[in-house]
Amino acid sequence: MSRPSPSPIYTLRGAGGPLNTLHFSCQGEGTPLLFSGSGKGAIHIWNLNSRRAEKIIEAHSGNSVIWVSTLQSADALISQGRDMQVCWWDVSEGRSELVESVRTGSVGYCQCSLVEMSPANYLLAYAGEQTEEIKIIELPSKTAVCTLVPEEKLGMVMCLKLWQPDSGSGPLLLAGYENGSVLLWDVTQRSKLSQVKAHPEPVMCLTFDTTSLRGVSGSSEKTLSSWRLDGQSNLQLQDCVTLVNPGVSQLCIRMDRKLLASAGWDHRIRVFGWKKLRPLAVLQYHTDMVLSVAFSDHRDPRQRVLAAGSKDQRISLWSVYNEGTDTG
Amino acid sequence: MESLTTNTDVRLTVTRCFRTLKSSTDSSDIITALRTLHSYLDEGPDSTATSAERAEFRRAHYSSALQLLVSNIQADWLHQLTAAQRAELWDGLFLAGPPEQALLVLMDAIGELRWVVLGKFLQRGRLAELLWSYCLEAAPSDSPQLRETLLGRISALPDITANKLQLNNRALFRPQQYYPLLATEMLTALEHTCQALRAGTDCNLTFVAQTLGKVCIQGHGGLVLAVMAPRLSACTRSDMVWQRVCWKLLENVPQRWMESVLTGLVQAVSGPDALGRIIGNLVLTNKKAQFVITHKLLLLQYKYETRVLRIILGYLAADRDRRPLLIQVLRSVSQAWANSSAVKHTPLEQQLYVSKALLLSVSLYTDRLNSSLSELLQCMLGGMQTHLDSNVVRIRHMGMVIGEYLSSRMDINGTKLKFEYDQDEETRELLSLLAPGASDGPQETAETAESAQNASQTTSGAQALKTDPDSDLDSDDELTPYDMSGDQEISKASPPRYLRDCLEILISSEDPVRVELSLKAAESLVRKNSFAAREISVQMSKVLLHMDDKYNINGFLYLRQATMVALTVTDCIPVAHYLTTEFYSLNYSLRQRLDILEVLALAAQELSKPVTEKKAASISSATTAESTPYPGDNPVHWQQVVEKRIQSKTKRLTKVLPATPNRYAPNICLIHDTFLLVTTWYWAAAQMGCALLDFVWAVRYHADQYVRGVLFAVCSVFLSMPSQNLLVDISDQLFETRSWLADVAEGDPDADCRSLAVQSLVLLDKSLKKQLQDPQAPTVET
């Protein structure tokens, strides 16, 4: 007899808008924090010990916040809004000051992707003003690195994932497009390495495991499509998982590379084993589309929680498959 | 003359020893006597007995000496011996002498004897010694009876020990341990034979072959050959002597046991090459073997895996001498495949098996198919037609796959057949057979790598290696999934809230989703709001009765029935009246009439449930009423119904029962309703039963198992109805039906039909028995 589906360990209310994005910062010595970006332009910083919003930053002049992240420590916060701005905030010692902002010019919903190249030196990839254009800039200097435009018509850029491979070559970028294609770009060469048609519908989200070089993408239809990168930097489609209801907003792989979570338009969060994409759990709590999922980055694996933000203005926190606490 | 005196001397000495053993109480005397007996068995250089004396003792006195020891097992002196002495003198006598005699004595006495001796006997390789002694023809006094007995004992040792020792039986004597041991002993004997042959000594393998045959016919071939086949396959790889020994061994297997040895062997070997090395050209020399390999395993039996087919056909194809047999097999298999009667009357599994055999034999037939082209073409065309004519999808698919392949192989003016069929597991499996050597390739290479000596160890090692990396990667499996049954599709439309909307949708909507939702919501809507239900009860019943499952809705029949039951219960008289009237009118299908009966029966059951219990339960469970969807479990509704009935019927009933105003009196009315319904139902059931049986009678030997299967289901439905008047109304048909069912249960090629027939028979017998035991029972249980 299988165990009954779990319930959330806690829910965070009061965000006052749909929760487009979530970001954990639990690695440092300080209080574990969860950042959330709402559809009403507010960035909440939740204290996971007290489970209260520690601070609320009103950003992007009331426009929807579609992406938040932190730079290394939780002191510098970076956020992207529908007002076509990417903002850099200093949130150390209780401040909330706008340090820099970059205009992206993109009207889409494509979330940025950030990668640390060397200490205090970052690359940021974002969708540009033109339909298929991806721009990459260096932070904090804001110098443009390159602009990547595919030769053929692929539609809008939907999602991005920038990473630095272990092999030591230049950073690589995965991008999902409106026509369902996933492209692999070499940032230093400014060239397309591989292309694969992962979905018949727009790619809504993708995530990539840089260790096993496998990734998975979701779309507005019922399938999750997984693909891998072979030795020649070619993307190869692997198996698909069929979901019960269509539409995936976001995908996230847990740090230990055991779990994959998906945020479903059907109000449900699905948990899969990452190795074989075996369905493990369907978490039901929300009453509207789930827009974001994130696994916390606690050093202690037992504390790692799963957070999901929904259009119903709530964040649910779940504890699934944490050794010692849950697997028995 | 000299031998005579030797014999007398030996006899005297032995008799003296026997007397001592029987009567003496002095342990030193006993020990001396035992040592004397031992000296006759001792073959070392310091032996005191001459070889003539030893031979005489072995021939004439050994068995009796052992029997004497066994019969004196309770003697005091045995207990005075130390453990070491006992092991040396007592056990030693059993282990040193001629093994066949020792084995017979031990097996006879296993009940009284310490099992240890037999255990030691087996563990010290005495069985190999025994077998080897028969290879050398050195076994004395070899009467056929003795041989027979010995064979019986060796091959059935686990059974004998189990019977004698019962609960004290030892693991060593269990089949799982004994037969592999026997197999290694046989291998040892064969190895001795090989060495002897190299040294120029003649050997005779008859006894070993008989042992092998007997063990196999007794059903232990799997255990024995699992040990022997890999080893023989490895040994014969490069060694011609071993090959000759194997061939000789199989030639010597008696005809009556040949089949079981061969069937065991083809399942145990790893590939066609191994089989060829072990049995050589046995199929050409031995008629029985030829029949088994080319006919029985391919056409008469069909329980074997595809691997076995591949091995058999590969074996036939591998050698030039055996090739004609492959052609013969190809011909007979293709005829069997094309036989229209076989397509109709043999089980699907067998047809699949034959199809596989056909595909494999054609694919192995590497020469051009010119010689037998016209014949094959004929067969193919006929077979294709019969297969495509069948109305079983699987058979049609088989025909298509094989037709495509045969036409591509025959190269008829460059034309090829091409069918459009959905790939399923079966067609894929058939097609995968055409990839050459796909399944036995890796095993063969693994076998080449391993050395002859530790064959079995390496295979297990290789398997362990194979699984290791997997188990590392399998980290998904350590995570147990949660219950995911709640993960249902979300539908966009919402279910109707009002009964009239629901009815409207059921009547006119063309949207499958809305119809499904309405149907799902209908029952609870009816039960929740009995006032509204009463207004449209008859109309809704009409709609539901005529409703078809246009959109293939999940659980359609159940949902429809539940709603109709709810309607009948809510508004009993008009709906029941409507349904019973409709039952007799024209233009209804059997299904619809059955539905009417079922609905009436279920409603009657629900109405007749004791109301007192319901009322009591309703109070406690009223809160959960909303969430229980099951019909008849809705206490709120029940309360309402009963209250209503109390109010509406009180007047009339008080007229009938004026003296005692009874709170539950209206239930009599309910029961009366029920009674009427049930009588109608019973009466109708008998009528329906008759009609059904008549109908079944007409098509009972229909060639198509689908039709036969459906009839059984109909028959079961009929039988599961209460059938107290079964015997009265339709007795003559009943017994014919019964014998027909028995016939089908025994002989129908389709497994489903058989099981359905058995089920129907059981039902029929049960109701008949009930009726016959209690013929006076009232026909309606009121």
Coordinates of N, CA, C and O in Angstrom, one line a residue, chain B residues 132-230:
Chain B
W132 N 31.2 -44.7 -12.8 CA 32.4 -45.0 -13.5 C 32.7 -46.5 -13.5 O 33.1 -47.0 -14.5
S133 N 32.3 -47.2 -12.4 CA 32.6 -48.6 -12.4 C 31.7 -49.3 -13.5 O 32.1 -50.2 -14.1
Y134 N 30.5 -48.7 -13.7 CA 29.7 -49.2 -14.8 C 30.2 -48.9 -16.2 O 30.0 -49.6 -17.1
C135 N 30.8 -47.8 -16.2 CA 31.4 -47.4 -17.5 C 32.5 -48.4 -17.9 O 32.7 -48.7 -19.1
L136 N 33.2 -48.9 -16.9 CA 34.3 -49.8 -17.2 C 33.8 -51.3 -17.3 O 34.6 -52.2 -17.5
E137 N 32.5 -51.4 -17.1 CA 31.9 -52.8 -17.1 C 32.5 -53.6 -16.0 O 32.6 -54.8 -16.0
A138 N 33.0 -53.0 -14.9 CA 33.7 -53.7 -13.9 C 32.7 -54.2 -12.8 O 33.0 -54.9 -12.0
A139 N 31.5 -53.7 -13.0 CA 30.5 -54.0 -12.0 C 30.1 -55.5 -12.0 O 29.8 -56.0 -13.1
P140 N 30.2 -56.2 -11.0 CA 30.0 -57.6 -11.0 C 28.5 -57.9 -10.9 O 27.7 -57.0 -10.6
S141 N 28.2 -59.2 -11.1 CA 26.8 -59.7 -10.9 C 25.8 -58.8 -11.4 O 24.8 -58.4 -10.8
D142 N 26.0 -58.5 -12.7 CA 25.2 -57.4 -13.3 C 23.9 -58.0 -13.9 O 23.8 -58.1 -15.1
S143 N 22.9 -58.3 -13.1 CA 21.7 -58.8 -13.7 C 20.8 -57.6 -14.0 O 21.0 -56.5 -13.4
P144 N 20.0 -57.7 -15.0 CA 19.2 -56.5 -15.4 C 18.3 -56.0 -14.3 O 18.1 -54.8 -14.1
Q145 N 17.9 -57.0 -13.4 CA 17.1 -56.5 -12.3 C 17.8 -55.6 -11.3 O 17.4 -54.6 -10.9
L146 N 19.1 -56.0 -11.1 CA 19.9 -55.2 -10.2 C 20.1 -53.8 -10.8 O 20.0 -52.8 -10.1
R147 N 20.4 -53.8 -12.0 CA 20.6 -52.5 -12.7 C 19.4 -51.7 -12.6 O 19.5 -50.5 -12.3
E148 N 18.3 -52.3 -12.8 CA 17.0 -51.6 -12.8 C 16.8 -51.0 -11.4 O 16.5 -49.8 -11.2
T149 N 17.0 -51.8 -10.4 CA 16.9 -51.4 -9.0 C 17.8 -50.2 -8.7 O 17.4 -49.2 -8.1
L150 N 19.1 -50.4 -9.1 CA 20.1 -49.4 -8.9 C 19.7 -48.1 -9.5 O 19.8 -47.0 -8.9
L151 N 19.3 -48.2 -10.8 CA 18.8 -47.0 -11.5 C 17.7 -46.3 -10.7 O 17.7 -45.0 -10.6
G152 N 16.8 -47.1 -10.3 CA 15.6 -46.5 -9.6 C 16.1 -45.8 -8.3 O 15.6 -44.7 -8.0
R153 N 17.0 -46.4 -7.6 CA 17.5 -45.8 -6.4 C 18.2 -44.5 -6.6 O 18.0 -43.5 -5.9
I154 N 19.1 -44.6 -7.6 CA 19.9 -43.3 -7.9 C 19.0 -42.2 -8.3 O 19.1 -41.1 -7.9
S155 N 18.0 -42.5 -9.2 CA 17.3 -41.4 -9.8 C 16.2 -40.9 -8.8 O 15.7 -39.8 -8.9
A156 N 15.8 -41.8 -7.9 CA 14.7 -41.4 -7.0 C 15.1 -41.2 -5.6 O 14.3 -41.2 -4.7
L157 N 16.4 -41.1 -5.4 CA 16.9 -41.0 -4.0 C 16.2 -39.9 -3.2 O 15.8 -40.2 -2.0
P158 N 15.9 -38.7 -3.7 CA 15.2 -37.7 -2.9 C 13.9 -38.2 -2.4 O 13.5 -38.0 -1.3
D159 N 13.1 -38.9 -3.3 CA 11.8 -39.3 -2.9 C 11.9 -40.4 -1.8 O 11.2 -40.4 -0.9
I160 N 12.9 -41.3 -2.0 CA 13.0 -42.4 -1.0 C 13.4 -41.9 0.3 O 12.7 -42.2 1.3
T161 N 14.4 -41.0 0.3 CA 14.8 -40.5 1.6 C 13.6 -39.7 2.3 O 13.4 -39.8 3.5
A162 N 13.0 -38.9 1.4 CA 11.9 -38.1 2.0 C 10.8 -39.0 2.6 O 10.3 -38.7 3.7
N163 N 10.5 -40.1 2.0 CA 9.5 -41.0 2.5 C 9.9 -41.6 3.8 O 9.2 -41.8 4.7
K164 N 11.2 -42.0 3.8 CA 11.7 -42.8 5.0 C 12.0 -41.9 6.1 O 11.6 -42.1 7.3
L165 N 12.7 -40.8 5.9 CA 13.1 -39.9 7.0 C 12.0 -38.9 7.4 O 12.0 -38.4 8.5
Q166 N 11.1 -38.7 6.4 CA 10.0 -37.7 6.7 C 10.5 -36.4 7.2 O 11.2 -35.7 6.5
L167 N 10.1 -36.1 8.4 CA 10.5 -34.7 8.9 C 12.0 -34.6 9.1 O 12.5 -33.5 9.2
N168 N 12.7 -35.7 9.3 CA 14.1 -35.6 9.6 C 15.0 -35.6 8.3 O 16.2 -35.7 8.4
N169 N 14.3 -35.4 7.2 CA 15.1 -35.4 5.9 C 16.1 -34.2 5.9 O 15.9 -33.2 6.5
R170 N 17.2 -34.5 5.2 CA 18.3 -33.5 5.2 C 18.3 -32.7 3.9 O 17.9 -33.2 2.9
A171 N 18.9 -31.5 4.0 CA 18.9 -30.7 2.8 C 19.7 -31.4 1.7 O 19.3 -31.2 0.5
L172 N 20.7 -32.1 2.0 CA 21.5 -32.8 1.0 C 20.7 -33.7 0.1 O 20.9 -33.9 -1.1
F173 N 19.7 -34.3 0.7 CA 18.8 -35.3 0.0 C 17.7 -34.6 -0.8 O 16.9 -35.3 -1.4
R174 N 17.5 -33.3 -0.6 CA 16.4 -32.7 -1.3 C 16.8 -32.5 -2.8 O 18.0 -32.4 -3.1
P175 N 15.8 -32.6 -3.7 CA 16.1 -32.5 -5.1 C 17.0 -31.3 -5.5 O 17.9 -31.5 -6.3
Q176 N 16.8 -30.2 -4.9 CA 17.6 -29.0 -5.3 C 19.1 -29.2 -5.1 O 19.9 -28.6 -5.8
Q177 N 19.4 -30.0 -4.1 CA 20.9 -30.2 -3.9 C 21.3 -31.5 -4.5 O 22.4 -31.7 -5.0
Y178 N 20.4 -32.6 -4.4 CA 20.9 -33.9 -4.9 C 21.1 -33.9 -6.4 O 22.1 -34.4 -6.8
Y179 N 20.2 -33.4 -7.2 CA 20.3 -33.6 -8.6 C 21.5 -32.8 -9.2 O 22.2 -33.4 -10.0
P180 N 21.7 -31.6 -8.8 CA 23.0 -31.0 -9.2 C 24.2 -31.8 -8.8 O 25.2 -31.9 -9.6
L181 N 24.2 -32.4 -7.6 CA 25.3 -33.3 -7.2 C 25.4 -34.4 -8.2 O 26.5 -34.8 -8.6
L182 N 24.3 -35.1 -8.4 CA 24.3 -36.2 -9.3 C 24.8 -35.8 -10.7 O 25.6 -36.5 -11.3
A183 N 24.5 -34.6 -11.1 CA 24.9 -34.1 -12.4 C 26.5 -34.0 -12.4 O 27.1 -34.4 -13.3
T184 N 27.0 -33.4 -11.3 CA 28.5 -33.3 -11.3 C 29.1 -34.7 -11.2 O 30.2 -34.9 -11.8
E185 N 28.5 -35.6 -10.5 CA 29.0 -36.9 -10.5 C 29.0 -37.6 -11.9 O 30.0 -38.3 -12.3
M186 N 28.0 -37.3 -12.6 CA 27.9 -37.9 -14.0 C 29.0 -37.2 -14.8 O 29.7 -37.9 -15.6
L187 N 29.2 -35.9 -14.6 CA 30.3 -35.3 -15.4 C 31.6 -35.8 -15.0 O 32.5 -36.0 -15.9
T188 N 31.8 -36.1 -13.7 CA 33.1 -36.7 -13.3 C 33.3 -38.1 -14.0 O 34.4 -38.4 -14.5
A189 N 32.2 -38.9 -14.0 CA 32.3 -40.2 -14.7 C 32.7 -40.0 -16.1 O 33.5 -40.7 -16.7
L190 N 32.0 -39.0 -16.8 CA 32.3 -38.7 -18.2 C 33.8 -38.3 -18.4 O 34.4 -38.7 -19.4
E191 N 34.3 -37.5 -17.4 CA 35.6 -37.1 -17.5 C 36.6 -38.2 -17.4 O 37.5 -38.4 -18.2
H192 N 36.3 -39.1 -16.5 CA 37.1 -40.4 -16.4 C 37.1 -41.1 -17.7 O 38.1 -41.6 -18.2
T193 N 35.9 -41.2 -18.3 CA 35.8 -41.9 -19.5 C 36.7 -41.3 -20.6 O 37.4 -42.0 -21.3
C194 N 36.6 -39.9 -20.7 CA 37.5 -39.3 -21.6 C 39.0 -39.6 -21.4 O 39.7 -40.0 -22.4
Q195 N 39.4 -39.6 -20.2 CA 40.8 -39.9 -19.9 C 41.1 -41.4 -20.3 O 42.1 -41.7 -20.9
A196 N 40.1 -42.3 -20.0 CA 40.3 -43.7 -20.3 C 40.4 -43.9 -21.8 O 41.3 -44.6 -22.3
L197 N 39.6 -43.1 -22.5 CA 39.6 -43.3 -24.0 C 40.9 -42.8 -24.6 O 41.5 -43.4 -25.5
R198 N 41.4 -41.7 -24.0 CA 42.7 -41.2 -24.5 C 43.8 -42.3 -24.2 O 44.7 -42.4 -24.9
A199 N 43.6 -43.0 -23.1 CA 44.6 -44.0 -22.7 C 44.4 -45.3 -23.5 O 45.1 -46.3 -23.2
G200 N 43.3 -45.3 -24.3 CA 43.1 -46.5 -25.1 C 42.2 -47.6 -24.5 O 42.1 -48.7 -24.9
T201 N 41.6 -47.2 -23.4 CA 40.7 -48.2 -22.8 C 39.3 -48.0 -23.3 O 38.8 -46.9 -23.5
D202 N 38.6 -49.1 -23.5 CA 37.2 -49.0 -24.0 C 36.3 -48.7 -22.8 O 36.5 -49.2 -21.7
C203 N 35.2 -48.0 -23.1 CA 34.3 -47.7 -22.0 C 32.9 -47.9 -22.5 O 32.6 -47.9 -23.7
N204 N 31.9 -48.0 -21.6 CA 30.6 -48.2 -22.0 C 29.7 -47.2 -21.2 O 29.7 -47.1 -20.0
L205 N 29.0 -46.3 -22.0 CA 28.3 -45.2 -21.3 C 26.8 -45.6 -21.1 O 26.0 -44.7 -20.7
T206 N 26.4 -46.8 -21.3 CA 25.0 -47.2 -21.2 C 24.4 -46.8 -19.9 O 23.4 -46.1 -19.8
F207 N 25.1 -47.1 -18.8 CA 24.5 -46.9 -17.5 C 24.4 -45.4 -17.2 O 23.3 -45.0 -16.7
V208 N 25.4 -44.6 -17.5 CA 25.3 -43.2 -17.3 C 24.1 -42.6 -18.1 O 23.3 -41.8 -17.7
A209 N 24.0 -43.1 -19.4 CA 22.9 -42.6 -20.2 C 21.6 -43.0 -19.7 O 20.6 -42.2 -19.7
Q210 N 21.5 -44.2 -19.1 CA 20.2 -44.6 -18.5 C 19.9 -43.7 -17.3 O 18.8 -43.3 -17.2
T211 N 20.9 -43.5 -16.5 CA 20.7 -42.6 -15.4 C 20.1 -41.3 -15.8 O 19.1 -40.8 -15.3
L212 N 20.8 -40.7 -16.8 CA 20.4 -39.4 -17.3 C 19.0 -39.4 -17.8 O 18.1 -38.6 -17.5
G213 N 18.7 -40.5 -18.6 CA 17.3 -40.6 -19.1 C 16.3 -40.7 -18.0 O 15.3 -40.1 -18.0
K214 N 16.6 -41.6 -17.1 CA 15.6 -41.8 -16.0 C 15.4 -40.6 -15.2 O 14.2 -40.3 -14.8
V215 N 16.4 -39.9 -14.9 CA 16.3 -38.7 -14.1 C 15.4 -37.7 -14.9 O 14.5 -37.0 -14.3
C216 N 15.7 -37.6 -16.2 CA 14.9 -36.6 -17.0 C 13.4 -37.0 -17.1 O 12.6 -36.1 -16.9
I217 N 13.2 -38.3 -17.3 CA 11.8 -38.7 -17.4 C 11.0 -38.5 -16.1 O 9.8 -38.3 -16.1
Q218 N 11.8 -38.5 -15.0 CA 11.1 -38.3 -13.7 C 10.9 -36.8 -13.4 O 10.5 -36.4 -12.4
G219 N 11.3 -36.0 -14.4 CA 11.0 -34.6 -14.2 C 12.1 -33.7 -13.6 O 11.8 -32.6 -13.2
H220 N 13.3 -34.3 -13.4 CA 14.3 -33.5 -12.8 C 15.4 -33.1 -13.8 O 16.5 -32.7 -13.5
G221 N 15.0 -33.2 -15.1 CA 15.9 -32.8 -16.2 C 16.4 -31.4 -16.1 O 17.6 -31.1 -16.3
G222 N 15.5 -30.5 -15.6 CA 15.9 -29.1 -15.5 C 17.1 -28.9 -14.6 O 18.1 -28.3 -15.0
L223 N 17.0 -29.5 -13.4 CA 18.1 -29.3 -12.4 C 19.4 -30.0 -12.9 O 20.5 -29.4 -12.7
V224 N 19.3 -31.2 -13.5 CA 20.5 -31.9 -13.9 C 21.1 -31.2 -15.1 O 22.4 -30.9 -15.1
L225 N 20.3 -30.9 -16.0 CA 20.9 -30.3 -17.3 C 21.4 -28.9 -17.1 O 22.3 -28.5 -17.8
A226 N 20.8 -28.2 -16.1 CA 21.3 -26.9 -15.9 C 22.8 -26.9 -15.5 O 23.5 -26.0 -15.7
V227 N 23.2 -28.0 -14.8 CA 24.6 -28.1 -14.4 C 25.4 -28.7 -15.6 O 26.5 -28.3 -15.9
M228 N 24.8 -29.7 -16.2 CA 25.6 -30.5 -17.2 C 25.7 -29.7 -18.5 O 26.8 -29.7 -19.1
A229 N 24.7 -29.0 -19.0 CA 24.7 -28.4 -20.3 C 25.8 -27.4 -20.5 O 26.6 -27.5 -21.5
P230 N 26.0 -26.4 -19.6 CA 27.0 -25.5 -19.8 C 28.4 -26.1 -19.8 O 29.3 -25.8 -20.6

